[in-house]
PDB file of C-alpha atoms and ligand atoms in Angstrom:
ATOM      1  CA  UNK A  17     -12.185   8.896  -0.859  1.00 73.00           C
ATOM      2  CA  UNK A  18     -13.056   5.390   0.339  1.00 94.00           C
ATOM      3  CA  UNK A  19     -15.452   4.581   3.190  1.00 97.00           C
ATOM      4  CA  UNK A  20     -15.370   1.080   4.663  1.00 97.00           C
ATOM      5  CA  UNK A  21     -18.176  -0.098   6.928  1.00 97.00           C
ATOM      6  CA  UNK A  22     -17.331  -3.202   8.969  1.00 97.00           C
ATOM      7  CA  UNK A  23     -20.391  -4.821  10.555  1.00 98.00           C
ATOM      8  CA  UNK A  24     -21.160  -7.780  12.774  1.00 98.00           C
ATOM      9  CA  UNK A  25     -24.698  -9.136  12.989  1.00 98.00           C
ATOM     10  CA  UNK A  26     -26.717 -12.026  14.379  1.00 98.00           C
ATOM     11  CA  UNK A  27     -30.338 -11.196  13.685  1.00 97.00           C
ATOM     12  CA  UNK A  28     -29.886  -8.552  10.995  1.00 98.00           C
ATOM     13  CA  UNK A  29     -30.361  -5.278  12.927  1.00 97.00           C
ATOM     14  CA  UNK A  30     -26.744  -4.227  12.440  1.00 98.00           C
ATOM     15  CA  UNK A  31     -26.804  -5.337   8.813  1.00 98.00           C
ATOM     16  CA  UNK A  32     -29.910  -3.212   8.167  1.00 98.00           C
ATOM     17  CA  UNK A  33     -28.170  -0.168   9.648  1.00 98.00           C
ATOM     18  CA  UNK A  34     -25.004  -0.881   7.649  1.00 98.00           C
ATOM     19  CA  UNK A  35     -26.981  -1.282   4.409  1.00 97.00           C
ATOM     20  CA  UNK A  36     -28.852   1.992   4.924  1.00 98.00           C
ATOM     21  CA  UNK A  37     -25.579   3.722   5.705  1.00 98.00           C
ATOM     22  CA  UNK A  38     -23.961   2.376   2.555  1.00 97.00           C
ATOM     23  CA  UNK A  39     -26.866   3.701   0.523  1.00 97.00           C
ATOM     24  CA  UNK A  40     -26.500   7.155   2.084  1.00 98.00           C
ATOM     25  CA  UNK A  41     -22.727   7.241   1.568  1.00 97.00           C
ATOM     26  CA  UNK A  42     -22.083   6.764  -2.157  1.00 94.00           C
ATOM     27  CA  UNK A  43     -19.162   4.475  -2.904  1.00 93.00           C
ATOM     28  CA  UNK A  44     -19.022   3.003   0.615  1.00 96.00           C
ATOM     29  CA  UNK A  45     -18.236  -0.712   0.888  1.00 95.00           C
ATOM     30  CA  UNK A  46     -19.676  -3.196   3.382  1.00 96.00           C
ATOM     31  CA  UNK A  47     -17.539  -5.875   4.988  1.00 96.00           C
ATOM     32  CA  UNK A  48     -18.952  -8.480   7.358  1.00 97.00           C
ATOM     33  CA  UNK A  49     -16.976  -9.254  10.486  1.00 97.00           C
ATOM     34  CA  UNK A  50     -17.106 -13.039  10.574  1.00 97.00           C
ATOM     35  CA  UNK A  51     -14.679 -15.933  10.983  1.00 96.00           C
ATOM     36  CA  UNK A  52     -14.101 -16.107   7.220  1.00 94.00           C
ATOM     37  CA  UNK A  53     -13.024 -12.442   7.141  1.00 95.00           C
ATOM     38  CA  UNK A  54     -10.831 -12.504  10.244  1.00 95.00           C
ATOM     39  CA  UNK A  55      -7.841 -12.814   7.936  1.00 93.00           C
ATOM     40  CA  UNK A  56      -8.311  -9.174   6.882  1.00 92.00           C
ATOM     41  CA  UNK A  57      -5.263  -7.733   8.568  1.00 91.00           C
ATOM     42  CA  UNK A  58      -5.058  -4.200   7.275  1.00 95.00           C
ATOM     43  CA  UNK A  59      -7.094  -1.303   5.969  1.00 95.00           C
ATOM     44  CA  UNK A  60      -4.707   1.533   5.311  1.00 96.00           C
ATOM     45  CA  UNK A  61      -6.409   2.938   2.236  1.00 95.00           C
ATOM     46  CA  UNK A  62      -9.820   3.957   3.574  1.00 96.00           C
ATOM     47  CA  UNK A  63     -10.446   7.614   4.272  1.00 97.00           C
ATOM     48  CA  UNK A  64     -13.247   6.712   6.700  1.00 98.00           C
ATOM     49  CA  UNK A  65     -13.717   3.478   8.646  1.00 98.00           C
ATOM     50  CA  UNK A  66     -16.872   2.609  10.564  1.00 98.00           C
ATOM     51  CA  UNK A  67     -17.833  -0.248  12.857  1.00 98.00           C
ATOM     52  CA  UNK A  68     -21.517  -1.249  13.153  1.00 98.00           C
ATOM     53  CA  UNK A  69     -22.308  -3.812  15.824  1.00 98.00           C
ATOM     54  CA  UNK A  70     -24.784  -5.017  18.469  1.00 98.00           C
ATOM     55  CA  UNK A  71     -23.947  -4.470  22.132  1.00 97.00           C
ATOM     56  CA  UNK A  72     -23.293  -7.763  23.969  1.00 97.00           C
ATOM     57  CA  UNK A  73     -23.158  -7.819  27.752  1.00 96.00           C
ATOM     58  CA  UNK A  74     -22.542  -4.049  27.842  1.00 97.00           C
ATOM     59  CA  UNK A  75     -19.690  -4.109  25.361  1.00 98.00           C
ATOM     60  CA  UNK A  76     -18.324  -5.297  22.035  1.00 98.00           C
ATOM     61  CA  UNK A  77     -19.031  -8.757  20.613  1.00 98.00           C
ATOM     62  CA  UNK A  78     -15.761 -10.630  21.050  1.00 98.00           C
ATOM     63  CA  UNK A  79     -15.303 -11.027  17.312  1.00 98.00           C
ATOM     64  CA  UNK A  80     -15.623  -7.259  16.799  1.00 98.00           C
ATOM     65  CA  UNK A  81     -13.138  -6.575  19.581  1.00 98.00           C
ATOM     66  CA  UNK A  82     -10.651  -9.085  18.131  1.00 98.00           C
ATOM     67  CA  UNK A  83     -11.153  -7.828  14.579  1.00 98.00           C
ATOM     68  CA  UNK A  84     -10.355  -4.231  15.554  1.00 98.00           C
ATOM     69  CA  UNK A  85      -7.431  -5.371  17.683  1.00 98.00           C
ATOM     70  CA  UNK A  86      -5.901  -7.213  14.697  1.00 97.00           C
ATOM     71  CA  UNK A  87      -6.540  -4.542  12.080  1.00 97.00           C
ATOM     72  CA  UNK A  88      -3.570  -2.538  10.888  1.00 97.00           C
ATOM     73  CA  UNK A  89      -4.796   0.975  10.148  1.00 96.00           C
ATOM     74  CA  UNK A  90      -3.680   4.398   9.104  1.00 94.00           C
ATOM     75  CA  UNK A  91      -3.871   6.819  12.026  1.00 93.00           C
ATOM     76  CA  UNK A  92      -5.047   9.629   9.684  1.00 95.00           C
ATOM     77  CA  UNK A  93      -8.307   7.773   8.960  1.00 98.00           C
ATOM     78  CA  UNK A  94     -11.609   9.104  10.365  1.00 98.00           C
ATOM     79  CA  UNK A  95     -13.088   6.412  12.659  1.00 98.00           C
ATOM     80  CA  UNK A  96     -16.748   6.186  13.608  1.00 98.00           C
ATOM     81  CA  UNK A  97     -18.849   3.574  15.414  1.00 98.00           C
ATOM     82  CA  UNK A  98     -22.559   2.800  15.452  1.00 99.00           C
ATOM     83  CA  UNK A  99     -23.793   0.592  18.278  1.00 98.00           C
ATOM     84  CA  UNK A 100     -27.292  -0.837  18.345  1.00 98.00           C
ATOM     85  CA  UNK A 101     -28.903  -2.364  21.376  1.00 96.00           C
ATOM     86  CA  UNK A 102     -32.001  -3.165  23.386  1.00 92.00           C
ATOM     87  CA  UNK A 103     -30.844  -0.927  26.249  1.00 92.00           C
ATOM     88  CA  UNK A 104     -27.743   1.228  25.757  1.00 95.00           C
ATOM     89  CA  UNK A 105     -24.184   1.276  24.403  1.00 98.00           C
ATOM     90  CA  UNK A 106     -22.509   1.080  27.857  1.00 98.00           C
ATOM     91  CA  UNK A 107     -18.726   0.663  27.495  1.00 98.00           C
ATOM     92  CA  UNK A 108     -18.610  -0.374  23.827  1.00 98.00           C
ATOM     93  CA  UNK A 109     -17.441   2.990  22.420  1.00 98.00           C
ATOM     94  CA  UNK A 110     -14.856   3.399  25.160  1.00 98.00           C
ATOM     95  CA  UNK A 111     -13.570  -0.074  24.310  1.00 98.00           C
ATOM     96  CA  UNK A 112     -13.128   0.891  20.638  1.00 98.00           C
ATOM     97  CA  UNK A 113     -11.408   4.101  21.617  1.00 98.00           C
ATOM     98  CA  UNK A 114      -8.948   2.156  23.783  1.00 98.00           C
ATOM     99  CA  UNK A 115      -8.217  -0.249  20.923  1.00 98.00           C
ATOM    100  CA  UNK A 116      -7.631   2.681  18.552  1.00 98.00           C
ATOM    101  CA  UNK A 117      -5.460   4.459  21.106  1.00 98.00           C
ATOM    102  CA  UNK A 118      -3.091   1.495  20.936  1.00 97.00           C
ATOM    103  CA  UNK A 119      -2.780   2.322  17.230  1.00 96.00           C
ATOM    104  CA  UNK A 120      -2.089   6.010  17.943  1.00 97.00           C
ATOM    105  CA  UNK A 121      -5.508   7.232  16.915  1.00 98.00           C
ATOM    106  CA  UNK A 122      -9.007   7.638  18.402  1.00 98.00           C
ATOM    107  CA  UNK A 123     -12.729   7.173  17.830  1.00 98.00           C
ATOM    108  CA  UNK A 124     -13.803  10.451  16.206  1.00 98.00           C
ATOM    109  CA  UNK A 125     -17.574   9.916  16.371  1.00 98.00           C
ATOM    110  CA  UNK A 126     -19.982   7.464  17.984  1.00 98.00           C
ATOM    111  CA  UNK A 127     -23.704   6.938  17.523  1.00 98.00           C
ATOM    112  CA  UNK A 128     -26.305   4.691  19.134  1.00 98.00           C
ATOM    113  CA  UNK A 129     -29.524   3.284  17.705  1.00 98.00           C
ATOM    114  CA  UNK A 130     -32.074   1.483  19.900  1.00 96.00           C
ATOM    115  CA  UNK A 131     -33.286  -1.680  18.172  1.00 95.00           C
ATOM    116  CA  UNK A 132     -35.398  -4.681  19.155  1.00 93.00           C
ATOM    117  CA  UNK A 133     -33.547  -6.728  21.770  1.00 92.00           C
ATOM    118  CA  UNK A 134     -32.876 -10.162  20.272  1.00 92.00           C
ATOM    119  CA  UNK A 135     -32.418 -11.906  23.632  1.00 88.00           C
ATOM    120  CA  UNK A 136     -36.119 -11.411  24.007  1.00 70.00           C
ATOM    121  CA  UNK A 137     -36.850 -14.910  25.270  1.00 70.00           C
ATOM    122  CA  UNK A 138     -35.128 -13.760  28.457  1.00 70.00           C
ATOM    123  CA  UNK A 139     -37.756 -11.078  29.005  1.00 68.00           C
ATOM    124  CA  UNK A 140     -40.649 -12.372  26.948  1.00 73.00           C
ATOM    125  CA  UNK A 141     -43.150 -11.170  25.815  1.00 71.00           C
ATOM    126  CA  UNK A 142     -41.622  -7.948  24.542  1.00 72.00           C
ATOM    127  CA  UNK A 143     -44.102  -5.230  23.526  1.00 75.00           C
ATOM    128  CA  UNK A 144     -44.435  -5.576  19.739  1.00 83.00           C
ATOM    129  CA  UNK A 145     -45.231  -1.888  19.285  1.00 86.00           C
ATOM    130  CA  UNK A 146     -41.905  -0.922  20.799  1.00 87.00           C
ATOM    131  CA  UNK A 147     -40.143  -3.220  18.318  1.00 89.00           C
ATOM    132  CA  UNK A 148     -42.023  -1.705  15.367  1.00 92.00           C
ATOM    133  CA  UNK A 149     -41.382   1.863  16.533  1.00 93.00           C
ATOM    134  CA  UNK A 150     -37.653   1.197  16.865  1.00 94.00           C
ATOM    135  CA  UNK A 151     -37.442  -0.504  13.483  1.00 94.00           C
ATOM    136  CA  UNK A 152     -39.307   2.389  11.840  1.00 95.00           C
ATOM    137  CA  UNK A 153     -37.130   5.048  13.472  1.00 97.00           C
ATOM    138  CA  UNK A 154     -33.861   3.301  12.575  1.00 98.00           C
ATOM    139  CA  UNK A 155     -33.818   4.388   8.921  1.00 96.00           C
ATOM    140  CA  UNK A 156     -34.335   8.057   9.796  1.00 97.00           C
ATOM    141  CA  UNK A 157     -31.653   7.922  12.486  1.00 98.00           C
ATOM    142  CA  UNK A 158     -29.206   6.252  10.099  1.00 98.00           C
ATOM    143  CA  UNK A 159     -29.789   9.010   7.514  1.00 98.00           C
ATOM    144  CA  UNK A 160     -28.972  11.657  10.148  1.00 98.00           C
ATOM    145  CA  UNK A 161     -25.840   9.767  11.155  1.00 98.00           C
ATOM    146  CA  UNK A 162     -24.745   9.516   7.502  1.00 98.00           C
ATOM    147  CA  UNK A 163     -24.932  13.303   7.148  1.00 98.00           C
ATOM    148  CA  UNK A 164     -22.611  13.676  10.132  1.00 98.00           C
ATOM    149  CA  UNK A 165     -20.179  11.088   8.796  1.00 98.00           C
ATOM    150  CA  UNK A 166     -20.087  12.854   5.429  1.00 97.00           C
ATOM    151  CA  UNK A 167     -18.673  15.994   7.068  1.00 98.00           C
ATOM    152  CA  UNK A 168     -16.505  14.009   9.515  1.00 98.00           C
ATOM    153  CA  UNK A 169     -18.244  15.322  12.604  1.00 98.00           C
ATOM    154  CA  UNK A 170     -16.278  14.822  15.818  1.00 98.00           C
ATOM    155  CA  UNK A 171     -18.201  13.734  18.929  1.00 98.00           C
ATOM    156  CA  UNK A 172     -16.278  13.705  22.193  1.00 96.00           C
ATOM    157  CA  UNK A 173     -16.566  10.539  24.271  1.00 97.00           C
ATOM    158  CA  UNK A 174     -17.741  11.125  27.837  1.00 94.00           C
ATOM    159  CA  UNK A 175     -16.449   8.994  30.722  1.00 93.00           C
ATOM    160  CA  UNK A 176     -18.997   6.549  32.151  1.00 96.00           C
ATOM    161  CA  UNK A 177     -19.683   6.702  35.894  1.00 96.00           C
ATOM    162  CA  UNK A 178     -20.824   3.046  35.916  1.00 96.00           C
ATOM    163  CA  UNK A 179     -17.782   1.847  33.927  1.00 96.00           C
ATOM    164  CA  UNK A 180     -16.527  -0.610  36.539  1.00 97.00           C
ATOM    165  CA  UNK A 181     -19.931  -2.246  37.011  1.00 97.00           C
ATOM    166  CA  UNK A 182     -20.424  -2.602  33.244  1.00 98.00           C
ATOM    167  CA  UNK A 183     -16.888  -3.922  32.788  1.00 98.00           C
ATOM    168  CA  UNK A 184     -17.585  -6.646  35.372  1.00 98.00           C
ATOM    169  CA  UNK A 185     -20.706  -7.712  33.463  1.00 97.00           C
ATOM    170  CA  UNK A 186     -18.682  -7.751  30.236  1.00 98.00           C
ATOM    171  CA  UNK A 187     -15.884  -9.791  31.800  1.00 98.00           C
ATOM    172  CA  UNK A 188     -18.414 -12.409  32.908  1.00 97.00           C
ATOM    173  CA  UNK A 189     -19.477 -12.915  29.278  1.00 96.00           C
ATOM    174  CA  UNK A 190     -17.608 -15.987  28.038  1.00 96.00           C
ATOM    175  CA  UNK A 191     -19.561 -17.015  24.937  1.00 97.00           C
ATOM    176  CA  UNK A 192     -17.436 -19.897  23.580  1.00 96.00           C
ATOM    177  CA  UNK A 193     -19.050 -22.620  25.637  1.00 94.00           C
ATOM    178  CA  UNK A 194     -22.549 -21.129  25.893  1.00 95.00           C
ATOM    179  CA  UNK A 195     -23.609 -23.278  22.944  1.00 97.00           C
ATOM    180  CA  UNK A 196     -23.436 -26.278  25.308  1.00 97.00           C
ATOM    181  CA  UNK A 197     -26.989 -25.316  26.299  1.00 97.00           C
ATOM    182  CA  UNK A 198     -28.306 -25.333  22.705  1.00 98.00           C
ATOM    183  CA  UNK A 199     -30.287 -28.361  21.598  1.00 98.00           C
ATOM    184  CA  UNK A 200     -32.416 -29.287  18.640  1.00 98.00           C
ATOM    185  CA  UNK A 201     -36.051 -30.399  18.467  1.00 98.00           C
ATOM    186  CA  UNK A 202     -37.259 -33.469  16.565  1.00 97.00           C
ATOM    187  CA  UNK A 203     -38.723 -31.294  13.796  1.00 98.00           C
ATOM    188  CA  UNK A 204     -35.248 -30.253  12.504  1.00 98.00           C
ATOM    189  CA  UNK A 205     -35.259 -31.178   8.804  1.00 98.00           C
ATOM    190  CA  UNK A 206     -31.485 -31.012   8.294  1.00 98.00           C
ATOM    191  CA  UNK A 207     -31.611 -27.991   5.967  1.00 98.00           C
ATOM    192  CA  UNK A 208     -28.220 -26.737   7.231  1.00 98.00           C
ATOM    193  CA  UNK A 209     -29.228 -23.051   7.356  1.00 98.00           C
ATOM    194  CA  UNK A 210     -27.980 -22.788  10.953  1.00 98.00           C
ATOM    195  CA  UNK A 211     -24.492 -23.931   9.856  1.00 98.00           C
ATOM    196  CA  UNK A 212     -24.464 -21.543   6.896  1.00 97.00           C
ATOM    197  CA  UNK A 213     -25.587 -18.514   8.887  1.00 98.00           C
ATOM    198  CA  UNK A 214     -23.160 -18.890  11.793  1.00 98.00           C
ATOM    199  CA  UNK A 215     -20.573 -16.062  11.655  1.00 98.00           C
ATOM    200  CA  UNK A 216     -18.156 -18.175  13.703  1.00 98.00           C
ATOM    201  CA  UNK A 217     -18.310 -21.393  11.632  1.00 98.00           C
ATOM    202  CA  UNK A 218     -19.304 -22.986  14.911  1.00 98.00           C
ATOM    203  CA  UNK A 219     -21.875 -25.463  13.596  1.00 98.00           C
ATOM    204  CA  UNK A 220     -21.050 -28.698  11.815  1.00 98.00           C
ATOM    205  CA  UNK A 221     -23.801 -30.857  10.346  1.00 98.00           C
ATOM    206  CA  UNK A 222     -23.557 -34.465  11.482  1.00 98.00           C
ATOM    207  CA  UNK A 223     -26.182 -36.995  10.397  1.00 98.00           C
ATOM    208  CA  UNK A 224     -28.276 -34.026   9.183  1.00 98.00           C
ATOM    209  CA  UNK A 225     -28.325 -32.403  12.636  1.00 98.00           C
ATOM    210  CA  UNK A 226     -26.373 -29.380  13.908  1.00 98.00           C
ATOM    211  CA  UNK A 227     -23.501 -30.022  16.281  1.00 98.00           C
ATOM    212  CA  UNK A 228     -22.051 -26.984  18.067  1.00 98.00           C
ATOM    213  CA  UNK A 229     -18.255 -26.739  18.268  1.00 98.00           C
ATOM    214  CA  UNK A 230     -17.849 -24.537  21.377  1.00 98.00           C
ATOM    215  CA  UNK A 231     -16.404 -21.527  19.598  1.00 98.00           C
ATOM    216  CA  UNK A 232     -19.652 -19.627  19.866  1.00 98.00           C
ATOM    217  CA  UNK A 233     -20.082 -15.849  19.751  1.00 98.00           C
ATOM    218  CA  UNK A 234     -23.586 -16.219  21.228  1.00 97.00           C
ATOM    219  CA  UNK A 235     -25.048 -14.049  18.458  1.00 98.00           C
ATOM    220  CA  UNK A 236     -28.229 -16.198  18.438  1.00 97.00           C
ATOM    221  CA  UNK A 237     -28.415 -16.224  14.627  1.00 98.00           C
ATOM    222  CA  UNK A 238     -28.881 -20.010  14.572  1.00 98.00           C
ATOM    223  CA  UNK A 239     -31.787 -19.893  17.021  1.00 97.00           C
ATOM    224  CA  UNK A 240     -33.592 -16.990  15.409  1.00 97.00           C
ATOM    225  CA  UNK A 241     -33.098 -17.885  11.733  1.00 98.00           C
ATOM    226  CA  UNK A 242     -33.889 -21.620  11.894  1.00 98.00           C
ATOM    227  CA  UNK A 243     -36.946 -21.878   9.627  1.00 98.00           C
ATOM    228  CA  UNK A 244     -38.341 -24.741  11.717  1.00 98.00           C
ATOM    229  CA  UNK A 245     -37.727 -22.936  15.039  1.00 97.00           C
ATOM    230  CA  UNK A 246     -36.063 -26.187  16.095  1.00 98.00           C
ATOM    231  CA  UNK A 247     -33.144 -24.765  18.070  1.00 98.00           C
ATOM    232  CA  UNK A 248     -33.631 -24.134  21.771  1.00 96.00           C
ATOM    233  CA  UNK A 249     -31.555 -22.598  24.542  1.00 95.00           C
ATOM    234  CA  UNK A 250     -32.082 -24.613  27.737  1.00 94.00           C
ATOM    235  CA  UNK A 251     -35.823 -24.493  28.435  1.00 93.00           C
ATOM    236  CA  UNK A 252     -35.851 -20.706  28.121  1.00 91.00           C
ATOM    237  CA  UNK A 253     -36.789 -20.429  24.466  1.00 92.00           C
ATOM    238  CA  UNK A 254     -39.507 -23.103  24.388  1.00 93.00           C
ATOM    239  CA  UNK A 255     -42.641 -22.005  22.505  1.00 90.00           C
ATOM    240  CA  UNK A 256     -41.385 -18.450  22.269  1.00 90.00           C
ATOM    241  CA  UNK A 257     -41.572 -16.503  19.023  1.00 89.00           C
ATOM    242  CA  UNK A 258     -38.265 -15.879  17.261  1.00 92.00           C
ATOM    243  CA  UNK A 259     -36.977 -12.533  16.009  1.00 92.00           C
ATOM    244  CA  UNK A 260     -35.077 -11.251  13.022  1.00 95.00           C
ATOM    245  CA  UNK A 261     -35.004  -7.818  11.450  1.00 96.00           C
ATOM    246  CA  UNK A 262     -38.061  -7.677   9.186  1.00 95.00           C
ATOM    247  CA  UNK A 263     -36.185  -5.931   6.351  1.00 97.00           C
ATOM    248  CA  UNK A 264     -33.351  -8.471   6.181  1.00 97.00           C
ATOM    249  CA  UNK A 265     -33.435 -11.872   4.546  1.00 97.00           C
ATOM    250  CA  UNK A 266     -31.680 -14.982   5.749  1.00 97.00           C
ATOM    251  CA  UNK A 267     -29.247 -15.263   2.790  1.00 96.00           C
ATOM    252  CA  UNK A 268     -28.024 -11.688   3.344  1.00 96.00           C
ATOM    253  CA  UNK A 269     -26.684 -12.614   6.776  1.00 97.00           C
ATOM    254  CA  UNK A 270     -24.800 -15.697   5.573  1.00 97.00           C
ATOM    255  CA  UNK A 271     -21.039 -15.061   5.703  1.00 93.00           C
ATOM    256  CA  UNK A 272     -20.420 -17.016   2.483  1.00 79.00           C
ATOM    257  CA  UNK A 273     -22.027 -14.102   0.597  1.00 68.00           C
ATOM    258  CA  UNK A 274     -19.598 -11.609   2.105  1.00 64.00           C
ATOM    259  CA  UNK A 275     -16.131 -13.133   2.100  1.00 60.00           C
ATOM    260  CA  UNK A 276     -13.584 -10.753   0.635  1.00 59.00           C
TER     261      UNK A 276
HETATM  262  C1  FMN B  12     -25.407 -12.165  23.728  1.00 51.84           C
HETATM  263  C2  FMN B  12     -26.204 -10.910  23.676  1.00 51.84           C
HETATM  264  C3  FMN B  12     -25.988  -9.941  24.635  1.00 51.84           C
HETATM  265  C4  FMN B  12     -26.685  -8.741  24.579  1.00 51.84           C
HETATM  266  N1  FMN B  12     -26.395  -7.801  25.511  1.00 51.84           N
HETATM  267  C5  FMN B  12     -26.971  -6.592  25.433  1.00 51.84           C
HETATM  268  C6  FMN B  12     -26.594  -5.569  26.358  1.00 51.84           C
HETATM  269  O1  FMN B  12     -25.729  -5.737  27.224  1.00 51.84           O
HETATM  270  N2  FMN B  12     -27.207  -4.372  26.260  1.00 51.84           N
HETATM  271  C7  FMN B  12     -28.150  -4.123  25.307  1.00 51.84           C
HETATM  272  O2  FMN B  12     -28.648  -3.009  25.272  1.00 51.84           O
HETATM  273  N3  FMN B  12     -28.527  -5.077  24.397  1.00 51.84           N
HETATM  274  C8  FMN B  12     -27.954  -6.298  24.429  1.00 51.84           C
HETATM  275  N4  FMN B  12     -28.288  -7.268  23.518  1.00 51.84           N
HETATM  276  C9  FMN B  12     -29.266  -6.962  22.455  1.00 51.84           C
HETATM  277  C10 FMN B  12     -28.609  -6.657  21.096  1.00 51.84           C
HETATM  278  O3  FMN B  12     -27.556  -5.727  21.239  1.00 51.84           O
HETATM  279  C11 FMN B  12     -29.632  -6.076  20.088  1.00 51.84           C
HETATM  280  O4  FMN B  12     -30.769  -6.865  19.979  1.00 51.84           O
HETATM  281  C12 FMN B  12     -29.041  -5.887  18.694  1.00 51.84           C
HETATM  282  O5  FMN B  12     -29.904  -5.036  17.968  1.00 51.84           O
HETATM  283  C13 FMN B  12     -28.863  -7.175  17.914  1.00 51.84           C
HETATM  284  O6  FMN B  12     -28.236  -6.865  16.683  1.00 51.84           O
HETATM  285  P1  FMN B  12     -28.157  -7.871  15.445  1.00 51.84           P
HETATM  286  O7  FMN B  12     -29.583  -8.081  14.952  1.00 51.84           O
HETATM  287  O8  FMN B  12     -27.342  -7.174  14.429  1.00 51.84           O
HETATM  288  O9  FMN B  12     -27.562  -9.130  15.906  1.00 51.84           O
HETATM  289  C14 FMN B  12     -27.648  -8.498  23.557  1.00 51.84           C
HETATM  290  C15 FMN B  12     -27.874  -9.497  22.604  1.00 51.84           C
HETATM  291  C16 FMN B  12     -27.167 -10.693  22.650  1.00 51.84           C
HETATM  292  C17 FMN B  12     -27.419 -11.747  21.616  1.00 51.84           C
HETATM  293  S1  SF4 B  13     -31.682 -24.541  10.491  1.00 51.84           S
HETATM  294 FE1  SF4 B  13     -33.057 -25.594  11.882  1.00 51.84          FE
HETATM  295  S2  SF4 B  13     -34.064 -27.132  10.619  1.00 51.84           S
HETATM  296 FE2  SF4 B  13     -32.257 -26.455   9.487  1.00 51.84          FE
HETATM  297  S3  SF4 B  13     -30.627 -27.915  10.110  1.00 51.84           S
HETATM  298 FE3  SF4 B  13     -30.481 -26.162  11.481  1.00 51.84          FE
HETATM  299  S4  SF4 B  13     -31.737 -26.766  13.247  1.00 51.84           S
HETATM  300 FE4  SF4 B  13     -32.299 -28.126  11.589  1.00 51.84          FE
HETATM  301  S1  SF4 B  14     -23.510 -21.182  17.043  1.00 51.84           S
HETATM  302 FE1  SF4 B  14     -25.325 -19.907  16.856  1.00 51.84          FE
HETATM  303  S2  SF4 B  14     -25.150 -18.418  18.532  1.00 51.84           S
HETATM  304 FE2  SF4 B  14     -23.119 -19.357  18.283  1.00 51.84          FE
HETATM  305  S3  SF4 B  14     -22.030 -17.983  16.907  1.00 51.84           S
HETATM  306 FE3  SF4 B  14     -22.978 -19.543  15.629  1.00 51.84          FE
HETATM  307  S4  SF4 B  14     -24.954 -18.701  14.989  1.00 51.84           S
HETATM  308 FE4  SF4 B  14     -24.179 -17.470  16.710  1.00 51.84          FE
END
């Protein structure tokens, strides 16, 4: 009885959920969805497969969408998904269900966990208490979800009345080139953490400074994890506090620790 939990993360919220889930489901394995693991083409041996991810522009991060699309699976497997978000899951579960339908199966259960929104420089300052409350509640919610996964609970997906509107927002999200608006302050010390933490291998170090390669997922890991807070997005992030999940450390997010 093997459970595989595939997660994608920028600022650690999804990783924290995935780690708590692994702890609650003995024997479960964690696999990071990142460029280095995109060569995983099949999982036909797991009894349960879960996807843990942040919602981006009302839907799935592109890398999560592409990973599921490419994955050869066994249609007898129990599939579950856990979305986390600042607002709500929107079309992300329906998107997974569609991808699974193409493989003659379906999303058996879906769960949502509100977490601190990591695009917070867009709507800064965010109430800190709300962030702390969400972070504190997450562990309890994950435990409840684990109990449901253990017994393979089925949760029917409801249609979404705002589907078309959300889909349009999702379609307008083209992350590859969004890194063109990233720039680096003078205080960058060339430590290379931004390059190591990028799940898309989108940062090359040149003359001890990051250079973005325009294959961005827009996960914001580089901005939020830079220890010098040197990376900016346009003028929007200037002098604004960064965020990462308080229970996750920088090295845990680095893909090099999770290549399988
Ligand atoms: C590019 C981007 C788009 C986002 N879009 C949404 C959204 O449409 N709806 C929402 O509720 N949260 C949105 N968020 C917030 C994240 O889903 C949320 O902060 C999540 O917990 C981050 O997870 P992580 O720490 O694992 O990266 C967005 C974040 C990013 C970086
Ligand atoms: S993490 Fe920050 S300080 Fe380190 S190289 Fe990248 S931008 Fe510079
Ligand atoms: S360049 Fe930055 S925002 Fe883009 S995928 Fe890499 S870590 Fe994420």
